[in-house]
Every structure is written in structure tokens, then in C-alpha cells.
Coordinates of C-alpha atoms and ligand atoms in Angstrom, one line a residue:
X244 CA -117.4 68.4 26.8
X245 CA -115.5 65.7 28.5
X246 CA -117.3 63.5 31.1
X247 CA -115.9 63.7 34.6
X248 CA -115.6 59.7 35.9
X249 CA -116.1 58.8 39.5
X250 CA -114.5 55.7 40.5
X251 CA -115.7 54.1 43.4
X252 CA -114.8 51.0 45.4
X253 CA -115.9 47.8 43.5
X254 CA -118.1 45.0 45.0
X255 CA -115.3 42.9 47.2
X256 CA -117.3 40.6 48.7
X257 CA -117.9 40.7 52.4
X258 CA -115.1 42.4 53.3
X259 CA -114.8 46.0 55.1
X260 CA -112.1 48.3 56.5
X261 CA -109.9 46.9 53.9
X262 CA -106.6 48.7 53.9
X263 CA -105.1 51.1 50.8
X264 CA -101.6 49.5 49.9
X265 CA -100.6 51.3 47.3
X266 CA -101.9 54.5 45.3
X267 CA -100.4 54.7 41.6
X268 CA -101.1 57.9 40.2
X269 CA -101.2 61.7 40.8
X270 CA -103.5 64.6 40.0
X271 CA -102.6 65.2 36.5
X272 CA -101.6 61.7 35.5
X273 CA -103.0 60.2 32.2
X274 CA -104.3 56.9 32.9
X275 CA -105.0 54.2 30.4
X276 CA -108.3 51.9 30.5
X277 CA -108.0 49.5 33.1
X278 CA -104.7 51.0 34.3
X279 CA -104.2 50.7 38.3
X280 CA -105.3 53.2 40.6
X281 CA -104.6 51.7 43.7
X282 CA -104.3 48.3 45.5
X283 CA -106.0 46.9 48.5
X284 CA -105.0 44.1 50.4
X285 CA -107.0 42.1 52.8
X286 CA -105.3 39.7 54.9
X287 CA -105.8 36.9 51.6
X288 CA -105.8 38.8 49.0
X289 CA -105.1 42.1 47.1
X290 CA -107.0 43.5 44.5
X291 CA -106.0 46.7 42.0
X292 CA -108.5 48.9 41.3
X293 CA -108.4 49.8 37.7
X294 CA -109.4 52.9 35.9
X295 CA -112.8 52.5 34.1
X296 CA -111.7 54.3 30.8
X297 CA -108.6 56.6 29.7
X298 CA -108.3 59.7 30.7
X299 CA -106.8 62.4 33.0
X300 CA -106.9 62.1 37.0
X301 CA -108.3 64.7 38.4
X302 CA -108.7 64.1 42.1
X303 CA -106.9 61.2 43.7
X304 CA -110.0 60.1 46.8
X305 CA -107.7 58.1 48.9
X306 CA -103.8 57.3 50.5
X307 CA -101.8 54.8 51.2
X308 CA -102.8 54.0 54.4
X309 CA -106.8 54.8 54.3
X310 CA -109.5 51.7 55.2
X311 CA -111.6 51.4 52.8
X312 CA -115.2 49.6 51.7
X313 CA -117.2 49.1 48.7
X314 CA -118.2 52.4 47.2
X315 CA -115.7 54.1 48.7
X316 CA -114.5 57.0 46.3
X317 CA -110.8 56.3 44.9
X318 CA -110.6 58.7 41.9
X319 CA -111.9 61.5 39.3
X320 CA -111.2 60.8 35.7
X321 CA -111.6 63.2 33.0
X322 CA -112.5 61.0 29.9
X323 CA -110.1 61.2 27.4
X324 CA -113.1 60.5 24.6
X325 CA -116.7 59.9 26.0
X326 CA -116.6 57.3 28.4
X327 CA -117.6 53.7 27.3
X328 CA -118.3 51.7 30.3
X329 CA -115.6 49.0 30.4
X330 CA -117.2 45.9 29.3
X331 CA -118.5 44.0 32.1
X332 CA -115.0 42.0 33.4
X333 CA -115.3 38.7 33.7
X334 CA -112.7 37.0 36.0
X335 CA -110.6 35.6 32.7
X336 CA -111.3 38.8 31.1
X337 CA -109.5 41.0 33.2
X338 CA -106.8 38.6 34.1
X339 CA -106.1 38.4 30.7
X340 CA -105.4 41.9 30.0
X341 CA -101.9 43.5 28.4
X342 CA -99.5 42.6 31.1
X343 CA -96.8 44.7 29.7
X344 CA -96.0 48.1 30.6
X345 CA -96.5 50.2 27.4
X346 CA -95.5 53.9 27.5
X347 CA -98.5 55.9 26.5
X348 CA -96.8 58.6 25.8
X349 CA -97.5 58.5 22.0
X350 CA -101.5 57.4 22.3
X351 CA -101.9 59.5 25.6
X352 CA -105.0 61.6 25.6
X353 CA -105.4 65.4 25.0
X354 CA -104.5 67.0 27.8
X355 CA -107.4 67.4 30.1
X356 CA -110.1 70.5 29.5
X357 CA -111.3 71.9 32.7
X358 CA -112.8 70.0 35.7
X359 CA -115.4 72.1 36.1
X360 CA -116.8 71.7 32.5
X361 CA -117.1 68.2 33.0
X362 CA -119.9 66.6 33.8
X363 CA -119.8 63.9 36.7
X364 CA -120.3 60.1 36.4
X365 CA -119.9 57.2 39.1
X366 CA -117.8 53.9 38.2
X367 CA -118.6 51.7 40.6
X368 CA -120.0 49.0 38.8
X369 CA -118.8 45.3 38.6
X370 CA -116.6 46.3 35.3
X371 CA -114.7 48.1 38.0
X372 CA -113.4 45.1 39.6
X373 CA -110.4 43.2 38.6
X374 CA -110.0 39.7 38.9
X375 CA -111.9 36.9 40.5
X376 CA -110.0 34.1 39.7
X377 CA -111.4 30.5 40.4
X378 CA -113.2 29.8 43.5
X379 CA -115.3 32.0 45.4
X380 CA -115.4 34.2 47.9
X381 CA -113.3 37.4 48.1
X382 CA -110.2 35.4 49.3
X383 CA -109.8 34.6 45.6
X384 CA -109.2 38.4 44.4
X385 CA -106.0 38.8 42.8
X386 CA -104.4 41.7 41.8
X387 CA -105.4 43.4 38.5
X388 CA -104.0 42.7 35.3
X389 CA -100.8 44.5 34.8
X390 CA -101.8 47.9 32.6
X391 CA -99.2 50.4 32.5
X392 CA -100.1 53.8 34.0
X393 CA -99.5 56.7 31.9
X394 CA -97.4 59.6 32.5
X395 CA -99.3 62.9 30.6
X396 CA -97.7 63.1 27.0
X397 CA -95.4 65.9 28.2
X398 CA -93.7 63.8 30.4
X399 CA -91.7 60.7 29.4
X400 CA -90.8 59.8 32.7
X401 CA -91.1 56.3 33.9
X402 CA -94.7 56.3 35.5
X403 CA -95.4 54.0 38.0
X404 CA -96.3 50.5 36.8
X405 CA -99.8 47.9 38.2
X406 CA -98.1 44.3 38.6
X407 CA -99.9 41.2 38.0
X408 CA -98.8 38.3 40.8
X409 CA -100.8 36.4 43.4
X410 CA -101.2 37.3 47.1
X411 CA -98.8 35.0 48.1
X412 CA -95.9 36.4 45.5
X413 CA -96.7 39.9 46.9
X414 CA -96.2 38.9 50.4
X415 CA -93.0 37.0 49.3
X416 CA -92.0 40.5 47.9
X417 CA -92.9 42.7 50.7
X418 CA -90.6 39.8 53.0
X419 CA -87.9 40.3 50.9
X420 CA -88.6 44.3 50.6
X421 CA -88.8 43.5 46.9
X422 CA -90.7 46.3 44.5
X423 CA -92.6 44.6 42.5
X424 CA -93.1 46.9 39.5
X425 CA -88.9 45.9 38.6
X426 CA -89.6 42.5 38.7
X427 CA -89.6 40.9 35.0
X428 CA -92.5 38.6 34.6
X429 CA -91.9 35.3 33.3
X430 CA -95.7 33.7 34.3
X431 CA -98.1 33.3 31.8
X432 CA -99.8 36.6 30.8
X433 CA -97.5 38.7 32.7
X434 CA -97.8 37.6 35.9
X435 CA -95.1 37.5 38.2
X436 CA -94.1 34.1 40.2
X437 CA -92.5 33.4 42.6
X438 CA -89.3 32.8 41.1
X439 CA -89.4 35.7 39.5
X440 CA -89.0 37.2 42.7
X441 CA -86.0 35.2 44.0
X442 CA -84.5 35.1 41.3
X443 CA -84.5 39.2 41.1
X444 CA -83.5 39.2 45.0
X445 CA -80.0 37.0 43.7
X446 CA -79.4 39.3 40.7
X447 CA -79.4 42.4 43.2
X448 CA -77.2 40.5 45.4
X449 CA -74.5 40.2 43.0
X450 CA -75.1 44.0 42.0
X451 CA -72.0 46.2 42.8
X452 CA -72.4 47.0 46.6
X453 CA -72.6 50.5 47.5
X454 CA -70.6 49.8 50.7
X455 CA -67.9 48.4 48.5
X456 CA -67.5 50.4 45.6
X457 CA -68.0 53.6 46.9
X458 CA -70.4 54.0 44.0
X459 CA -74.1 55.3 44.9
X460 CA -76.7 52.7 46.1
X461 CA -78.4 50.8 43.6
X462 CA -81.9 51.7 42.6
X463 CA -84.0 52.3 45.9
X464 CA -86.4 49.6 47.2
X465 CA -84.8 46.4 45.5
X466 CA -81.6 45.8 46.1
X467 CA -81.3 45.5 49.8
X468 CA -80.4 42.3 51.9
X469 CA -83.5 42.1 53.6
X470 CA -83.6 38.0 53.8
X471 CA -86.1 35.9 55.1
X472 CA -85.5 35.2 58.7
X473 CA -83.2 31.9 59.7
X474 CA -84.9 28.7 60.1
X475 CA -85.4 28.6 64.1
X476 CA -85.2 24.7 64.8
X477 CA -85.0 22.9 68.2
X478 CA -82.8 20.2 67.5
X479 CA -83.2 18.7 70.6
X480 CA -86.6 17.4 69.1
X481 CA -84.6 15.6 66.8
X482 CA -81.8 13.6 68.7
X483 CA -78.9 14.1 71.0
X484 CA -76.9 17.1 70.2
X485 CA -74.1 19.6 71.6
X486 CA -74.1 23.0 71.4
X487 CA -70.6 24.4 71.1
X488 CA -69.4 28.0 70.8
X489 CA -68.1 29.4 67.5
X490 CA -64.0 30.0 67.9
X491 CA -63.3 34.0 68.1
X492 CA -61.3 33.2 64.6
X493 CA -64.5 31.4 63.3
X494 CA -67.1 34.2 63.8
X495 CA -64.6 36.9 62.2
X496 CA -63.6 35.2 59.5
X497 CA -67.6 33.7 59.0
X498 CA -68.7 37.5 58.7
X499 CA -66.2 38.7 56.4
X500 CA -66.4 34.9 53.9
X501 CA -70.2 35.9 54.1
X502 CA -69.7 39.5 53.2
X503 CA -67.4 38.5 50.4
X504 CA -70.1 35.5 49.1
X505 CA -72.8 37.7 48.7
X506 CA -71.3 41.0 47.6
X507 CA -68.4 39.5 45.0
X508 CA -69.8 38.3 41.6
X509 CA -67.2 35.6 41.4
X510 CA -66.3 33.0 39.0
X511 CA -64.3 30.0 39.5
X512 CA -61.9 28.7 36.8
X513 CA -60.1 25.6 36.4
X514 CA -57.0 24.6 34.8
X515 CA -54.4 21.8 35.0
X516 CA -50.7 22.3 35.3
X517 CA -48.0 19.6 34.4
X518 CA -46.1 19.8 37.7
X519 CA -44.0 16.6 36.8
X520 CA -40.5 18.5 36.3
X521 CA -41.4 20.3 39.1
X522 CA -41.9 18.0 41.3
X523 CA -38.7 15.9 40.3
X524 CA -37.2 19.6 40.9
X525 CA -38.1 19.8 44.2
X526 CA -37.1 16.5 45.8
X527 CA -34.0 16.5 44.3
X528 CA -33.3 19.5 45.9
X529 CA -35.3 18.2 49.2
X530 CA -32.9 15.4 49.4
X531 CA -30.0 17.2 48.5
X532 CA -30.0 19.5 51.4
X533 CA -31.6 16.8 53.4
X534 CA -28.9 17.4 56.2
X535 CA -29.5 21.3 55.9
X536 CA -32.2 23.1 56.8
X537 CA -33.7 24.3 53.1
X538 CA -36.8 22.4 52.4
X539 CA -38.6 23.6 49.3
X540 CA -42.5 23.4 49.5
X541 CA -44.7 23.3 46.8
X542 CA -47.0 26.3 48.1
X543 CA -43.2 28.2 47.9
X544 CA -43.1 27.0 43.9
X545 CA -46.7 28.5 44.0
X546 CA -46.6 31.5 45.2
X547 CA -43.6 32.3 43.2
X548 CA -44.4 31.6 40.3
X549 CA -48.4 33.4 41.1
X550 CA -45.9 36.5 41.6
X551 CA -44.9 36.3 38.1
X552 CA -48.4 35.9 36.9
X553 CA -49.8 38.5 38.7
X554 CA -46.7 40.8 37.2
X555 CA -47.6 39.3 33.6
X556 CA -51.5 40.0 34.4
X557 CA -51.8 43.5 36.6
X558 CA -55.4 43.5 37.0
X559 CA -55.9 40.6 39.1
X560 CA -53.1 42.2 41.5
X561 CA -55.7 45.0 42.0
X562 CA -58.5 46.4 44.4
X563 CA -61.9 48.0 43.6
X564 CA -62.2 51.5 44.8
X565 CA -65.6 53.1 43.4
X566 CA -65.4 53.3 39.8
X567 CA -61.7 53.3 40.0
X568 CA -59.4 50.1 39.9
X569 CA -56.1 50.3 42.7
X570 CA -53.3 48.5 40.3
X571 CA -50.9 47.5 43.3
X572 CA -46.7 47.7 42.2
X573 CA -47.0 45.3 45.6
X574 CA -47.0 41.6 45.7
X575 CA -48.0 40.4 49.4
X576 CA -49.4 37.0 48.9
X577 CA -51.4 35.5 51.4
X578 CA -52.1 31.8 52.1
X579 CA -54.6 30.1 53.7
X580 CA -53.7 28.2 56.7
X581 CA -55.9 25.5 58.5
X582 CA -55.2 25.8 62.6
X583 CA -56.9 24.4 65.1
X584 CA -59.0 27.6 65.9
X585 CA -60.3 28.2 62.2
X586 CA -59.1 29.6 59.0
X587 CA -56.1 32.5 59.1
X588 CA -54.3 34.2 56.7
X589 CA -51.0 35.2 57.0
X590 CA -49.3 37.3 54.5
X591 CA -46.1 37.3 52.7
X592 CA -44.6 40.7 52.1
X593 CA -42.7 41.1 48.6
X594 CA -43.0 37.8 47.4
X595 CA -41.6 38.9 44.1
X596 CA -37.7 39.4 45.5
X597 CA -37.8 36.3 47.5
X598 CA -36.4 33.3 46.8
X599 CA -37.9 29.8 47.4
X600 CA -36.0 28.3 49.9
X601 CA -36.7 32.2 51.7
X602 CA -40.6 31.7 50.5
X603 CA -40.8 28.2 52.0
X604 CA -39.3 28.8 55.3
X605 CA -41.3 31.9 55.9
X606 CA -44.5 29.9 54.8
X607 CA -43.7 27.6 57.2
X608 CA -42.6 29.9 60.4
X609 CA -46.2 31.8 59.8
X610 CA -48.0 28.5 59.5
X611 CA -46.6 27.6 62.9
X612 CA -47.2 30.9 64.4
X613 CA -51.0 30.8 63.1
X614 CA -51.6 26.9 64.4
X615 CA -50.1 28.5 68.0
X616 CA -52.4 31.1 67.7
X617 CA -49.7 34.1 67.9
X618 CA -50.2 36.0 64.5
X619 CA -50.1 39.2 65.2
X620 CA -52.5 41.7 62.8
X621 CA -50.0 42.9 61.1
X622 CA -48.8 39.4 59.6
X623 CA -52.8 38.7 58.4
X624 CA -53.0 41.9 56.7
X625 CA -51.8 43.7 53.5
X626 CA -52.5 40.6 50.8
X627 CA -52.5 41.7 47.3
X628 CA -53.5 38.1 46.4
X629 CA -54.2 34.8 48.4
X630 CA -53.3 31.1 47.7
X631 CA -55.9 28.5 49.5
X632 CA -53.6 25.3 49.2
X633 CA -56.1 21.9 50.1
X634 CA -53.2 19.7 48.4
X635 CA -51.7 18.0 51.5
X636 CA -55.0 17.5 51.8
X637 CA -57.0 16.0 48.8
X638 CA -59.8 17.5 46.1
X639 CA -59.5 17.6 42.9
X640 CA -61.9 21.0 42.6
X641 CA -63.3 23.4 44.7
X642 CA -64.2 27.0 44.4
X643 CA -62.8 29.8 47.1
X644 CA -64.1 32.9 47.9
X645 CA -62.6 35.8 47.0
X646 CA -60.6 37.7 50.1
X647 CA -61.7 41.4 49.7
X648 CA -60.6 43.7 48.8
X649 CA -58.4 41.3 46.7
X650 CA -60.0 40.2 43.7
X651 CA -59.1 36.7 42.9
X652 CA -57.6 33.5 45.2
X653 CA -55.9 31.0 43.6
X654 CA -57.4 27.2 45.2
X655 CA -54.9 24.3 44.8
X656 CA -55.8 20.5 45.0
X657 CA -54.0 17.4 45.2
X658 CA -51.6 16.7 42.4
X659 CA -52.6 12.9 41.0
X660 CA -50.6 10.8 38.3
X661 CA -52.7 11.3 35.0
X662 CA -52.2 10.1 31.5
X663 CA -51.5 12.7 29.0
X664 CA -51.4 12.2 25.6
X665 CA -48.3 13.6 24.1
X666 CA -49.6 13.6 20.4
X667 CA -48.0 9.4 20.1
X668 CA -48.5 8.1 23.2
X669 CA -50.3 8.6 26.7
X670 CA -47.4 9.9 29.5
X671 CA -47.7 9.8 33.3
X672 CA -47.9 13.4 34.2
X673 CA -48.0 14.8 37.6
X674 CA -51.0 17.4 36.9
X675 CA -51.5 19.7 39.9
X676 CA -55.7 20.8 39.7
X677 CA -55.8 24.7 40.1
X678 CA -59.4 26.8 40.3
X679 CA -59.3 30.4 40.0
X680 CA -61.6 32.7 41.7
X681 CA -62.1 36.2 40.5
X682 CA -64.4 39.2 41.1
X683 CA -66.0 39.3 37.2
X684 CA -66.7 42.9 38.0
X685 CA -62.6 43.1 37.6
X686 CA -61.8 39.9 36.2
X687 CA -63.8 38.7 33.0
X688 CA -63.5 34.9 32.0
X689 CA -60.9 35.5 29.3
X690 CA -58.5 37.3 31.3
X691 CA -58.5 34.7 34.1
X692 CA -58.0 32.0 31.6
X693 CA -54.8 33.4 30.3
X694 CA -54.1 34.2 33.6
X695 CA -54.4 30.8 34.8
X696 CA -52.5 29.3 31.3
X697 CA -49.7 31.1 31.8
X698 CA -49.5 30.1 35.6
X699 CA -49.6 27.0 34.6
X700 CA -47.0 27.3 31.7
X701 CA -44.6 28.8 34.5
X702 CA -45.4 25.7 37.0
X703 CA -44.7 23.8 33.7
X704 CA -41.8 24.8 33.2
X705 CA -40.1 26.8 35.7
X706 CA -37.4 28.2 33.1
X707 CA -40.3 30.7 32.3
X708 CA -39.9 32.4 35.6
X709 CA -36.3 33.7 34.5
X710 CA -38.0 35.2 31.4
Ligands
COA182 N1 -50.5 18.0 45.7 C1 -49.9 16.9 46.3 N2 -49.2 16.9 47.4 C2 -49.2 18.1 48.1 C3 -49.8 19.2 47.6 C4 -50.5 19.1 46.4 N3 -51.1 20.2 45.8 N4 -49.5 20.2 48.4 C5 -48.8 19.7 49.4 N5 -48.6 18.4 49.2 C6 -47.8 17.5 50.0 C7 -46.6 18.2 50.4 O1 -45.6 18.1 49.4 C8 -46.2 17.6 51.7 O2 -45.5 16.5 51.5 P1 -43.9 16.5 51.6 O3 -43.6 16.5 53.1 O4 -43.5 15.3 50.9 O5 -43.4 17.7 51.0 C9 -47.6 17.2 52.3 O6 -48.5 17.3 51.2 C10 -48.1 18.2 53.4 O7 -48.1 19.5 52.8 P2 -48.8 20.7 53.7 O8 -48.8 20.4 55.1 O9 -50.1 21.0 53.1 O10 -47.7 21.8 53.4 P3 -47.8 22.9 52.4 O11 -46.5 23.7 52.6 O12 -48.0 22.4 51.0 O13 -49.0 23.9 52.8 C11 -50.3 25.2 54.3 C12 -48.9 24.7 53.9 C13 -50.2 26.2 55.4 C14 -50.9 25.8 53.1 C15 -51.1 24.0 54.7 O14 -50.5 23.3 55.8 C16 -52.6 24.3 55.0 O15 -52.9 24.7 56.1 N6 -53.5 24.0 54.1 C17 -54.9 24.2 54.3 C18 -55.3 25.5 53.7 C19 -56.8 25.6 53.8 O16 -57.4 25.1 54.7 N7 -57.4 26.1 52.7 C20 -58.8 26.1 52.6 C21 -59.4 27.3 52.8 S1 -61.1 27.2 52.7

């Protein structure tokens, strides 16, 4: 006859009224030895209570929710084989129990006979108790060590799992709406720091957005964006300061650059290109038409010759939709433009049948109509790709964020002298630095470094563009 096991509400010190956190199994679960029933927290501490022996639940005593004290009934277990009082848990003991979740599935025990049969005893003895780490007093109860709960042999499912971290990694969790039970452990026997925790809060941040893709939310209760609140600081406190409003342009385009850092798992790639021809191409024409009104800029040669790469490469010409990918037969190129208000973007329709005098003038009319403020939507909208140029400006490196739904942007530094060995002799080259952003979701590293050679090979040589 099985024994029927009564688990009460181990000694936790002084305290009373302590609340029920969490409850981990059902009537009808199979529950290893030391598995966790439920969790209470006090305002230091949490503590799991774990089963006494394996077996079958048969009544679940309290909720999520409940107050509880010691003795305060939490379960009935039917014994899988006649209960054997858990040895008496000492602190280390019971800390360093099997942290890994183990199915039970193969080892479960025989399905229940009935309740009735059984005769009743109480667990409520000190082997009930989890942990009491170092120090004393109840404010040093941690949580159990992690023992996986099991699901009755019939069911496979994924049962609920005990986790073994600190108070302050659960709070941590709870801040960042993080279930614990998905976070790996990387703390010595299983326990989960917290690291773990942040670094499982990044690693959902980079996961596809529902919002985005169209694709269904990931799992529930880990991936969302609930962040810990903004540091508020009185400056003042500190030293003089101003306070000055945000431009209209620089709180629009702040939320969008925000969405798109957190939501875009982007990489940035570099690459050099040999812009020395180029260049010499250029001015000559520059000071040819010196009296007429053609003056070829390099963002024209860019964009250009980003057209022929994007024809050459399709994909990174292309917009996530769901699980589909939107291959555009479009090239609208976008640039970034620095005005006094903030960051815009105007957009250059068909860049691909343009020419570069036609490419240069146009860059330059929006750039004038974006530093007088007098874009209207319709010339900011459309892009297919964007080019971020900082080379009238400096850097040698720099990594841009990806303009959804677009996904890549081409960044461009300033082009420096550099000496290139030409297999006999080290050359003065002109070597314009480019970096390549790109959505990897869309975009892996191998594609965007061919991508990015052949751009270069074209600004190389520009013959390539006729090919
Ligand atoms: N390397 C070396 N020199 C460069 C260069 C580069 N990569 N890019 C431009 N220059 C030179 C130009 O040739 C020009 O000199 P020139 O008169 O002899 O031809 C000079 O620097 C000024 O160029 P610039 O004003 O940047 O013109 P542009 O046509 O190259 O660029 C814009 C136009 C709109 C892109 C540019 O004015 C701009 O706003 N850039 C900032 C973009 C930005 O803020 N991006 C960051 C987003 S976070």
C-alpha cells in the first residue's frame, strides 16, 4: 500500500504570513525527491519547498497568492516506494543537489494507486527545508536546489522546472519580467547569477520581434522589453547645467534609431576600397566643367555604384515581412544628411537610371532642402537602401544602424593616403573606409562580405559598372 505524504511548511525562522510565489505542480504530477512544490518569498529571501520523496501529487494545499507559516499544509504525495524520510538537509546538502532539469519520464514512478488506500504521513520536519546558506537567521534562505519536477510518465511535456538563484537574482528577474526556469545557469552547481539573467534579457532583445516580422510573439514571459527604470539624476547637484528641448526631428528619428537598435540583430562589416582612379576621375571632371554647373560628388560615385551592388546582391535590396523576404525590383537610395535640426533622410528615387552628374545635383538640391528644413514626407520616404556618408567629415570606422524596414546602410569615412603593397613595392593609394551594417536575420557575414568586395571592386574600378 502506498504511504500518503503530508508536506507541511518547514521551520523558516521567525517569520509569518509569508507569501506563496509560486506553486509548481498539479494534482496528478509525479514529483521527484526534493523536487519543488512551491516558493515563498519574504521580503529577503525565498525559499522552495521541496517534496520529501518521489511520488504522485495528490492534493495541491495552497496558491499563488496564499500567506503562509510554518506547518502550514502545501501538499499530499502518494509515495512512489515507501517513503524514506529525506536525510536530514544540511545547508550544503541541499544546495548541492542536481541542478539540472532531468526529464523523469523514463524513472517516473507507477502511476499512483488510490488515495484513499493510502495511509497518511506528515513532512514537516527539518529535511523539508531547503537551504540555509551561511549566516543566520531566515534572511539567509535561498531558494532550493534546482530538481526538475516531473510530468507523470504519460506525459512528455515540458513540466515546470525549481530554479536555483539568490534572492537578489530573483528580484533582478521579476524587474526585468524575466522567467527564471529558461534562464541557463552558468553559477556553480546550477545556480543562476546574475549575468545569467542579463545576459538572457539581450539574447531576447535581438530575437525576431513580433511587431516586425509579423511572426507570433516569442515564448511568453521572457522576451519582453520590460527594462529597468532610467537613472533619475538631478544634475543640478552636480554643476551648472542647461536644459534644452529635443528638436521635433530629434525625438522622431531617436524613437525610430532606438526601435531599430534593439529590434535589428545587426552586424557591421568593414572593408577598404582603392578610390585613387576615382578620385583622379572625379576632379578632372570637377575642373573640367569648372565654368558649368556639373559637379560630381563622391556620395554620387557611391550611390551609383551601391545600385550596382545591390542589383549584383538582391537580398540586401530587400524588406522582412513575417517569414517572407520583400526582394524590391526598386532602387531608392537614401542618404543621410546632417542639418541643423538633427539627422534626415532624403531619398533618391531610381538611382539605378540616373546618371552621376543627375545623382550629384539631386543629392545636393535635397541636402539643401533638408538643412532649410522643407523636406516634404514624401522625399524621406520609400528607401530601399541608405548611405550614412561622415567623409567630409572624418572617422575611419563606425557602425550605423540599420533604417527599417531596410536591411543594411552602407557608413562611409574619410578617404586617407595609405601605403599599399603592390606585390614589389608599397603605393600611395587613396583607400576610402566603408562599414556595412546588415540585419543577420537577412544578411549573414558571408554575403555582406562579397557584397561589400564587389562594392569596392566597382569603386575600384569604375569600368565594372558598365559590366
Ligand atoms: N573622404 C574624403 N573626403 C570626402 C569624403 C570622403 N569619404 N566625402 C566627402 N569628402 C569631401 C568632399 O569631396 C568635399 O570636398 P570637395 O568640395 O573637394 O568635393 C568635402 O568633403 C565636403 O563633402 P560633403 O559636404 O560631405 O558632401 P558630400 O556630397 O560628400 O555629402 C552629405 C553630402 C549630405 C552626405 C553630407 O553633407 C552630410 O550631411 N554628411 C553627414 C551624414 C551624417 O551625418 N551621417 C551620420 C549619420 S549617424
Amino acid at each position: 500500500m502506498s504511504e500518503l505524504i503530508e508536506v507541511r511548511v518547514p521551520d523558516i525562522g521567525d517569520y509569518a504570513d509569508v507569501p506563496v510565489i509560486d506553486v509548481y505542480v498539479a494534482v496528478g504530477d509525479a514529483i521527484a525527491a526534493d523536487g519543488a512544490l512551491a516558493t515563498l518569498e519574504s521580503d529577503k529571501a525565498t525559499m522552495d519547498i521541496p517534496a520529501p520523496v518521489a511520488g504522485i501529487v495528490r492534493e495541491v494545499l495552497l496558491k499563488v497568492g496564499d500567506r503562509v507559516a510554518q506547518g502550514a499544509r502545501v501538499a499530499l504525495i502518494e509515495a512512489a516506494a515507501p517513503a524514506q524520510a529525506a536525510p536530514a538537509a544540511s545547508a550544503d546538502a541541499a544546495i548541492t543537489a542536481a541542478p539540472v532539469a532531468t526529464s523523469m519520464a523514463a524513472t517516473a514512478p507507477a502511476p499512483a494507486t488510490a488515495a484513499s488506500s493510502s495511509a497518511v504521513s506528515t513532512s514537516s520536519s527539518p529535511a523539508a527545508v531547503t537551504a540555509q546558506v551561511s549566516g543566520s537567521g531566515p534572511q539567509a534562505f535561498v531558494s532550493s536546489a534546482a530538481t526538475a519536477i516531473a510530468p507523470p510518465p504519460v506525459e512528455a511535456a515540458a513540466a515546470p522546472v525549481a530554479t536555483h538563484a539568490s534572492p537578489s537574482v530573483r528580484k533582478l528577474a521579476r524587474e526585468l519580467g524575466v522567467d527564471l526556469t529558461r534562464v541557463p545557469a552558468s553559477g556553480p552547481k546550477g545556480r543562476i547569477l546574475a549575468d545569467d539573467v542579463t545576459a538572457w534579457v539581450k539574447s531576447a532583445l535581438q530575437a525576431p520581434a513580433a511587431a516586425e516580422t509579423g511572426s507570433p510573439a516569442p515564448a511568453a514571459g521572457g522576451a519582453g522589453l520590460t527594462l529597468a527604470p532610467w537613472p533619475q539624476v538631478d544634475f543640478a547637484k552636480y554643476g551648472p547645467v542647461d536644459s534644452v528641448p529635443l528638436s521635433r526631428i530629434k525625438k522622431m528619428s531617436g524613437a525610430n534609431l532606438a526601435r531599430n537598435w534593439v529590434m535589428i540583430p545587426a552586424v557591421t562589416y568593414h572593408e577598404d576600397a582603392d578610390i585613387t582612379a576615382l578620385e583622379e576621375f572625379r576632379q578632372q571632371i570637377n575642373r573640367e566643367n569648372a565654368k558649368g554647373n556639373i559637379k560630381l560628388t563622391l556620395l554620387a560615385f557611391l550611390i551609383k555604384s551601391s545600385v550596382a551592388a545591390l542589383q549584383r546582391f538582391p537580398e540586401l535590396n530587400s524588406s522582412l515581412d513575417g517569414d517572407a523576404l520583400i526582394l524590391k525590383k526598386y532602387y531608392h537610395i537614401g542618404f543621410a544628411a546632417d542639418t541643423p535640426h538633427g539627422l534626415v533622410v532624403p531619398v533618391i528615387r531610381d538611382a539605378g537610371g540616373k546618371s552621376l552628374a543627375e545623382l550629384a545635383s539631386e543629392a545636393g538640391a535635397l541636402a539643401d532642402r533638408a538643412r532649410a528644413g522643407k523636406l516634404a514626407p514624401a522625399e524621406m520616404s520609400g528607401a530601399s537602401f541608405t548611405i550614412s556618408s561622415l567623409g567630409g567629415i572624418g572617422g575611419t570606422a563606425f557602425s550605423p544602424i540599420v533604417n527599417a524596414p531596410e536591411v543594411a546602410i552602407l557608413g562611409v569615412n574619410k578617404a586617407a593616403m595609405k601605403p599599399v603593397w603592390n606585390g614589389e613595392t608599397f603605393e600611395p593609394r587613396l583607400t576610402l573606409p566603408l562599414s556595412l551594417s546588415a540585419d543577420h536575420r537577412v544578411v549573414d557575414g558571408a554575403l555582406a562580405t562579397r557584397f561589400l568586395a564587389h562594392l569596392a571592386g566597382l569603386l575600384a574600378d569604375l569600368r565594372r559598372l558598365l559590366l
